[in-house]
Short mmCIF file of C-alpha atoms in Angstrom, two decimals:
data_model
loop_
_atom_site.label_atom_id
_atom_site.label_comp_id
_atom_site.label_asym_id
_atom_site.label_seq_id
_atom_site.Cartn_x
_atom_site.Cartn_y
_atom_site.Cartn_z
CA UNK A 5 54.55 -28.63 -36.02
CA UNK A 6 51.32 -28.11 -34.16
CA UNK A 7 49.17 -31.49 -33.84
CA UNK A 8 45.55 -32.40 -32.48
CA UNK A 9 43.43 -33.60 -29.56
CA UNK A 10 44.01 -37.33 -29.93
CA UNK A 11 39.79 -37.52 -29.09
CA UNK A 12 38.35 -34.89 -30.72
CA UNK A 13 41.31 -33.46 -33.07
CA UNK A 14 41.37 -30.25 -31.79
CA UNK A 15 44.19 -28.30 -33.74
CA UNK A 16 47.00 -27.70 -30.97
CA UNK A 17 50.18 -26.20 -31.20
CA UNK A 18 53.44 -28.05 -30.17
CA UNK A 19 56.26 -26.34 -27.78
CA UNK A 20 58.47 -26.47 -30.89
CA UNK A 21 56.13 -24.12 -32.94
CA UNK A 22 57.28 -20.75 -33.41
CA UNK A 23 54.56 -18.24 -31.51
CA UNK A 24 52.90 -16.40 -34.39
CA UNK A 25 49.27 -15.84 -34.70
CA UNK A 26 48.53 -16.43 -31.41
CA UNK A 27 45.07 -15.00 -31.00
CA UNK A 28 43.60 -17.41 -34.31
CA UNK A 29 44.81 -20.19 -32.88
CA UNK A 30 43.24 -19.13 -29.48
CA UNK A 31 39.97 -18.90 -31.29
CA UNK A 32 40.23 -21.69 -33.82
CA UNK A 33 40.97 -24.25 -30.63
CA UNK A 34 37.86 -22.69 -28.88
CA UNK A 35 35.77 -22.96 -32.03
CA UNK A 36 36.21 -26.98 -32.19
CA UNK A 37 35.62 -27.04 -28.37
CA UNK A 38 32.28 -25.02 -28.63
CA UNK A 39 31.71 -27.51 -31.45
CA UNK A 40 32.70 -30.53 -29.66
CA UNK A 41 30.49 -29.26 -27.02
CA UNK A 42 27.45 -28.39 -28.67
CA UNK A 43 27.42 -32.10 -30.19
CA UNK A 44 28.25 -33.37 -26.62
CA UNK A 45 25.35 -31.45 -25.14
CA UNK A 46 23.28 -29.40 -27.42
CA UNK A 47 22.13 -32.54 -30.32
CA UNK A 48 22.99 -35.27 -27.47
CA UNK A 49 21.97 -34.46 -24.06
CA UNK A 50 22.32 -36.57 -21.01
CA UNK A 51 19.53 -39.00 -21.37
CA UNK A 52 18.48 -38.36 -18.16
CA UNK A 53 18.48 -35.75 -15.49
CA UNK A 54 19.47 -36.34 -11.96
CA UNK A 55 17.44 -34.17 -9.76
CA UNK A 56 17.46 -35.09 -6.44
CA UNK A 57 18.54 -37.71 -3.66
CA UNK A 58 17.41 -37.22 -0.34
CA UNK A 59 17.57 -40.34 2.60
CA UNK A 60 15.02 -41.22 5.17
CA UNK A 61 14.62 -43.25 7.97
CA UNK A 62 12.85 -45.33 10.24
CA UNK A 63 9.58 -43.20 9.03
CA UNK A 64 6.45 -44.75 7.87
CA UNK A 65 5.72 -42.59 4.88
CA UNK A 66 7.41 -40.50 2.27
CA UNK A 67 6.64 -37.55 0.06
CA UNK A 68 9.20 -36.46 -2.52
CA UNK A 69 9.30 -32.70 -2.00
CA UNK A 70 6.78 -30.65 -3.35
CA UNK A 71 7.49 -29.18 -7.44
CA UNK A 72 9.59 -31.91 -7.47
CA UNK A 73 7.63 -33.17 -10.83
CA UNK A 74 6.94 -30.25 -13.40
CA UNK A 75 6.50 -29.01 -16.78
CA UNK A 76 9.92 -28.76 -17.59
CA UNK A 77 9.96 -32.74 -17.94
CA UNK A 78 7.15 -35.12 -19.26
CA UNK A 79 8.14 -37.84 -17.56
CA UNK A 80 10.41 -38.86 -14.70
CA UNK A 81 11.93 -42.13 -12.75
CA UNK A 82 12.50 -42.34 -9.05
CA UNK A 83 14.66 -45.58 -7.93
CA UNK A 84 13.89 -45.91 -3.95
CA UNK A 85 16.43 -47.97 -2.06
CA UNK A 86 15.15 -49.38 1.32
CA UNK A 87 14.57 -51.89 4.30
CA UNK A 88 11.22 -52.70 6.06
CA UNK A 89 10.78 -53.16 10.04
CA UNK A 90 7.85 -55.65 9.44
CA UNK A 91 6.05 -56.81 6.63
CA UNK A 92 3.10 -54.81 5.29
CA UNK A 93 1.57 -53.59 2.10
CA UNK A 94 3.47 -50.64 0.33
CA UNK A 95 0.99 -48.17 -1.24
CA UNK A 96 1.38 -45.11 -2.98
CA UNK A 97 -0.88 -41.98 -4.06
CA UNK A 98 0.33 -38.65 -6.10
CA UNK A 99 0.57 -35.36 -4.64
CA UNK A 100 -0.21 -31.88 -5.12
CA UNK A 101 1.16 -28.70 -3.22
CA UNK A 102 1.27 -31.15 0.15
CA UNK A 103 -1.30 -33.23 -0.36
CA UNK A 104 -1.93 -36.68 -1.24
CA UNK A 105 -4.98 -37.32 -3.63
CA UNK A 106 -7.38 -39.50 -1.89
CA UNK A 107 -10.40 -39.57 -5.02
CA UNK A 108 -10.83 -43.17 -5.94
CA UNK A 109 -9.09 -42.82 -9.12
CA UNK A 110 -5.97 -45.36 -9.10
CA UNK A 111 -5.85 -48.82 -10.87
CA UNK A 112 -3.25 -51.32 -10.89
CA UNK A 113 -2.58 -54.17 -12.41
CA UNK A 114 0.74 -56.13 -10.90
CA UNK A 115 2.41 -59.30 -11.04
CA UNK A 116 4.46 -60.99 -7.97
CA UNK A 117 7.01 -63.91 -8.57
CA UNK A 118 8.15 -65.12 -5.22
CA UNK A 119 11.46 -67.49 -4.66
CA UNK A 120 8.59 -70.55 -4.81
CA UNK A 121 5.71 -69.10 -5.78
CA UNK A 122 4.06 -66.92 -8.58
CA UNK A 123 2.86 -65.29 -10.61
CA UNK A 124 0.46 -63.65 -8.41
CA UNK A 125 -1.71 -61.01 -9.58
CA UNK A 126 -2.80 -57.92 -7.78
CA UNK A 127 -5.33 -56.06 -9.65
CA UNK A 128 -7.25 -53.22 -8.32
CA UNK A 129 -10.01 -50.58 -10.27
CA UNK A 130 -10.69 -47.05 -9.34
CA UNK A 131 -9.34 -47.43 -5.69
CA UNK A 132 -8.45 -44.60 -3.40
CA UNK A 133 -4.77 -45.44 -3.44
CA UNK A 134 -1.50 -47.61 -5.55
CA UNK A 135 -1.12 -50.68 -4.14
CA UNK A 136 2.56 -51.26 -5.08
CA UNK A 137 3.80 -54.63 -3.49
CA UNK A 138 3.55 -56.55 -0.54
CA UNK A 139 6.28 -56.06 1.71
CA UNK A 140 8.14 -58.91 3.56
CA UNK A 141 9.56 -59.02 7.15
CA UNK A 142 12.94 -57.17 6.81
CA UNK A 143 12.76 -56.55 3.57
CA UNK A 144 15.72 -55.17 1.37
CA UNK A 145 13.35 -53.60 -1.81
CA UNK A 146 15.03 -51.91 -4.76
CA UNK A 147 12.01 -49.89 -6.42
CA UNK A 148 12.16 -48.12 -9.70
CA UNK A 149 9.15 -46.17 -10.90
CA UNK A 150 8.69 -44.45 -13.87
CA UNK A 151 5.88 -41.89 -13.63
CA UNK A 152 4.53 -40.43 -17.47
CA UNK A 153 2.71 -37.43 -17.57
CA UNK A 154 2.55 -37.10 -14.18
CA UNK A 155 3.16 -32.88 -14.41
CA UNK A 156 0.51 -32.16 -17.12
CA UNK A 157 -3.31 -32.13 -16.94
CA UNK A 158 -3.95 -35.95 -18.10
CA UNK A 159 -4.56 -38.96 -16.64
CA UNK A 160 -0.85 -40.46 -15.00
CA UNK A 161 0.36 -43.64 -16.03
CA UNK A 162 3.33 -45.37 -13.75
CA UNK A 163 5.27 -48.72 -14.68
CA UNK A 164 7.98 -50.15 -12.27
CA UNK A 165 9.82 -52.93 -11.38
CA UNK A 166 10.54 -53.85 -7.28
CA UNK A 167 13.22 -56.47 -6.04
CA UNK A 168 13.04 -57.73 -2.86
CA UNK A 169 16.56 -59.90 -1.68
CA UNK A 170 15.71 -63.28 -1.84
CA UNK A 171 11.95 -62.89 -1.64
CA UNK A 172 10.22 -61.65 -4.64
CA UNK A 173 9.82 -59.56 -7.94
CA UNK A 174 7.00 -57.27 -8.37
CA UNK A 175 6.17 -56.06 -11.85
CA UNK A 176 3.92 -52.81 -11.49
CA UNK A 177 1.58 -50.83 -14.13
CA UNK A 178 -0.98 -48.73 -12.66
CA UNK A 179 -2.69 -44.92 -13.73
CA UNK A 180 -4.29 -42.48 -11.62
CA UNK A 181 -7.37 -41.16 -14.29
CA UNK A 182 -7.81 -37.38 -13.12
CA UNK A 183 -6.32 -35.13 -15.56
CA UNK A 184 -4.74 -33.26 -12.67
CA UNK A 185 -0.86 -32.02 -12.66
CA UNK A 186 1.18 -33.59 -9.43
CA UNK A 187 4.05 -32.21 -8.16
CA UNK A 188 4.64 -34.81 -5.72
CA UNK A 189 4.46 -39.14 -4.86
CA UNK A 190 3.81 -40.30 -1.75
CA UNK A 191 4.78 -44.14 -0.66
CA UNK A 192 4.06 -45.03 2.98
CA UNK A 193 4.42 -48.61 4.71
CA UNK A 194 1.18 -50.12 6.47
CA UNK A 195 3.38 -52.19 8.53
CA UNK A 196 6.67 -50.76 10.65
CA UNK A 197 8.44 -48.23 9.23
CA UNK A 198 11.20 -47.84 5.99
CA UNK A 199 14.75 -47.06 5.81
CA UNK A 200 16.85 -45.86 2.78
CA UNK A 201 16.78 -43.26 -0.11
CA UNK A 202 15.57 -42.10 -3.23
CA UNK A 203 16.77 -40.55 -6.62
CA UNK A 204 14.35 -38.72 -8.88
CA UNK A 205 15.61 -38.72 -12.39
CA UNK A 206 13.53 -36.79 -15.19
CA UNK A 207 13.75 -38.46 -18.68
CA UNK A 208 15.15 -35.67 -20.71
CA UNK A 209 13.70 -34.03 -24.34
CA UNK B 19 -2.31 -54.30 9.09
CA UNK B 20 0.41 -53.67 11.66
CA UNK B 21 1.41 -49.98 12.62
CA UNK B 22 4.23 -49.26 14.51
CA UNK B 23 3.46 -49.07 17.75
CA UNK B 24 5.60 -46.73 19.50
CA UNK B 25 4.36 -43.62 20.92
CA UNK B 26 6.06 -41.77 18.15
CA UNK B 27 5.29 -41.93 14.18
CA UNK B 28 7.36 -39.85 11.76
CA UNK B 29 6.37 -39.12 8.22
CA UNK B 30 8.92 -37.47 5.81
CA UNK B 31 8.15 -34.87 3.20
CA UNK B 32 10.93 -33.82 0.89
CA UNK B 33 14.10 -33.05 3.45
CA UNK B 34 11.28 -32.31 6.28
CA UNK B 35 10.87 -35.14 8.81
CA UNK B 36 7.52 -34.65 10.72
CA UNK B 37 6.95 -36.72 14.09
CA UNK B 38 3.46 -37.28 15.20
CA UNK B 39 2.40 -37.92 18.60
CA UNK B 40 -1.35 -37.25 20.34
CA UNK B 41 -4.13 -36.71 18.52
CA UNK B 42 -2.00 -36.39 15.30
CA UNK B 43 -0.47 -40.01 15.50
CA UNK B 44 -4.60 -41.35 15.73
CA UNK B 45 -5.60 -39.46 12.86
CA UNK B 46 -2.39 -40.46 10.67
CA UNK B 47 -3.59 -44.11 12.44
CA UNK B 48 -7.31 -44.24 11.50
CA UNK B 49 -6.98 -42.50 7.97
CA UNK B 50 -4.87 -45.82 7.23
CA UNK B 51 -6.65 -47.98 8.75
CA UNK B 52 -9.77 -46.75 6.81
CA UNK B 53 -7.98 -47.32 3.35
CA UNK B 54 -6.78 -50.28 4.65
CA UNK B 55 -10.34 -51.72 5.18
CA UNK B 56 -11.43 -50.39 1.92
CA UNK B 57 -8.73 -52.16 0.33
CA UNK B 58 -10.18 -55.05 2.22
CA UNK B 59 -14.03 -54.53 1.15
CA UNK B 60 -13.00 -54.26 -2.48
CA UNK B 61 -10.69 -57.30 -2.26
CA UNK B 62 -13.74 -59.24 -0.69
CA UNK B 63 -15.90 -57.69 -3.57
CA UNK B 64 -13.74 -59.00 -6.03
CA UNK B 65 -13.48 -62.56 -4.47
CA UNK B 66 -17.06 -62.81 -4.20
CA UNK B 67 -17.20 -61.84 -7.87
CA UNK B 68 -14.80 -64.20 -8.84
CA UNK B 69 -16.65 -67.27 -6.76
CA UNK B 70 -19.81 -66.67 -9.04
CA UNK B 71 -17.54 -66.66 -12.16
CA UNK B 72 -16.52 -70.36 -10.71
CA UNK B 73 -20.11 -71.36 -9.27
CA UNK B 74 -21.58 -70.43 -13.53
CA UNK B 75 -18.49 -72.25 -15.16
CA UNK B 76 -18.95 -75.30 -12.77
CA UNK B 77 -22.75 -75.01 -13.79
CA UNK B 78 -21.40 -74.93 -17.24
CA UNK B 79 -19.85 -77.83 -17.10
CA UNK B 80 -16.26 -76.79 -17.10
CA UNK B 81 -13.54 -78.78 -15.35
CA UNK B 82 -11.82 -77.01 -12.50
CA UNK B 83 -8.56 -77.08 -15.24
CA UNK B 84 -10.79 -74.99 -17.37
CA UNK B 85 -11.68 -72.82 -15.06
CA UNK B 86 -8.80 -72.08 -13.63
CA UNK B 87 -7.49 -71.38 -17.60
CA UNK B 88 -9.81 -69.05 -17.85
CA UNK B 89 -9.38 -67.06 -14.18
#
């Protein structure tokens, strides 16, 4: 007696069936997969999108690779993973076709928590670059930004969060105000150099 | 602000690691060291603007608990 998927109840036959109508079932089981699927992937997609991960290291800036933000995606996440040399502000500034935009046109507006000290605020209006956190001596700094709009001709907003092992939090919100389309981010260390990787995710829709 | 200080600086863009030596290394230098000390005038600008907040609340009257409520 033919049975079903114990998941998705596909219709199945049994090796006890007698083989009759062979090409239906064929078609009826690929039916409720292309079903299956379509619910899987066509209402449902993956929330997000992995597109790249590349390493670095012992460099003092990096640029994710050009067209790595377009207008295929609204908005997108990179999650950088790395140790510092020496301590040092980490700053940041978009990118377009291999070049960072240098226009005073980036505010930010951050909060620090250290292990015994905090909340400190970092605040900056219409400078000519992100100032993302302060990095300590060695540090071990898990950084996720999410960048929105970052691909179309409007003003870019960002939002992160940074941990740094045992030293401190960083809460980030900053915009760039040119309604320019980036392709690219740029972070680069202003003391010693960084270590590690990055993933760029795109939100998907 | 504390560059390395090896003869060598490498920047990475994408997959593409670029070293920079000479005349390129002292550009890639003094371009950060000349956002560095804007980031430095405009911090000084703010802290100046922030001391004659203080220096009109004090005049105010305020308490330095006050003012610091309100910074």
């Amino acid at each position: 007696m033919a049975t079903t998927t114990p998941n998705y109840g596909w219709a199945v036959p049994t090796s006890t069936d007698l083989v009759k109508d062979g090409a239906t079932a064929i078609e009826t089981l690929g039916d409720s997969i292309d079903a299956s699927m379509f619910t899987a992937l066509g209402t449902k997609k993956a929330g997000m999108v992995l597109l790249n991960t590349t390493s670095f290291s012992a460099v003092t800036s990096v640029s994710l690779a050009a067209s790595t933000f377009t207008s295929t995606y609204d908005n997108y996440q990179v999650i950088y993973k790395f140790t510092s040399t020496a301590a040092g502000a980490l700053r940041g500034r978009v990118r377009l076709s291999g070049t960072d935009a240098t226009g005073a046109n980036y505010s930010e507006m951050n909060v620090t928590v250290g292990t015994g000290s905090g909340p400190g605020r970092q605040g900056t209006l219409n400078g000519t670059e992100f100032n993302i956190l302060n990095l300590a001596t060695s540090a071990n700094l898990t950084l996720n930004l999410n960048f929105y709009d970052i691909a179309k001709a409007a003003p870019t907003s960002i939002t992160g969060f940074g941990i740094q092992h045992s030293t401190a939090s960083n809460f980030i919100g900053a915009d760039h105000s040119l309604s320019t389309a980036y392709d690219s981010f740029t972070i680069y260390a202003t003391g010693g150099s960084i270590t590690g990787a990055y993933s760029v995710y795109a939100y998907n829709k | 602000m504390t560059m390395a200080k090896s003869e060598t600086i490498k920047i990475q863009d994408g997959d593409t690691v670029i070293e920079l030596t000479g005349a390129n290394k002292e550009a890639y230098l003094a371009e950060r060291a000349k956002d560095q000390a804007e980031f430095e005038t405009q911090q000084a600008q703010k802290e100046a603007q922030k001391q004659t907040r203080i220096n009109a609340y004090t005049k105010l009257g305020l308490t330095e608990e006050e003012i610091n409520a309100i910074l």
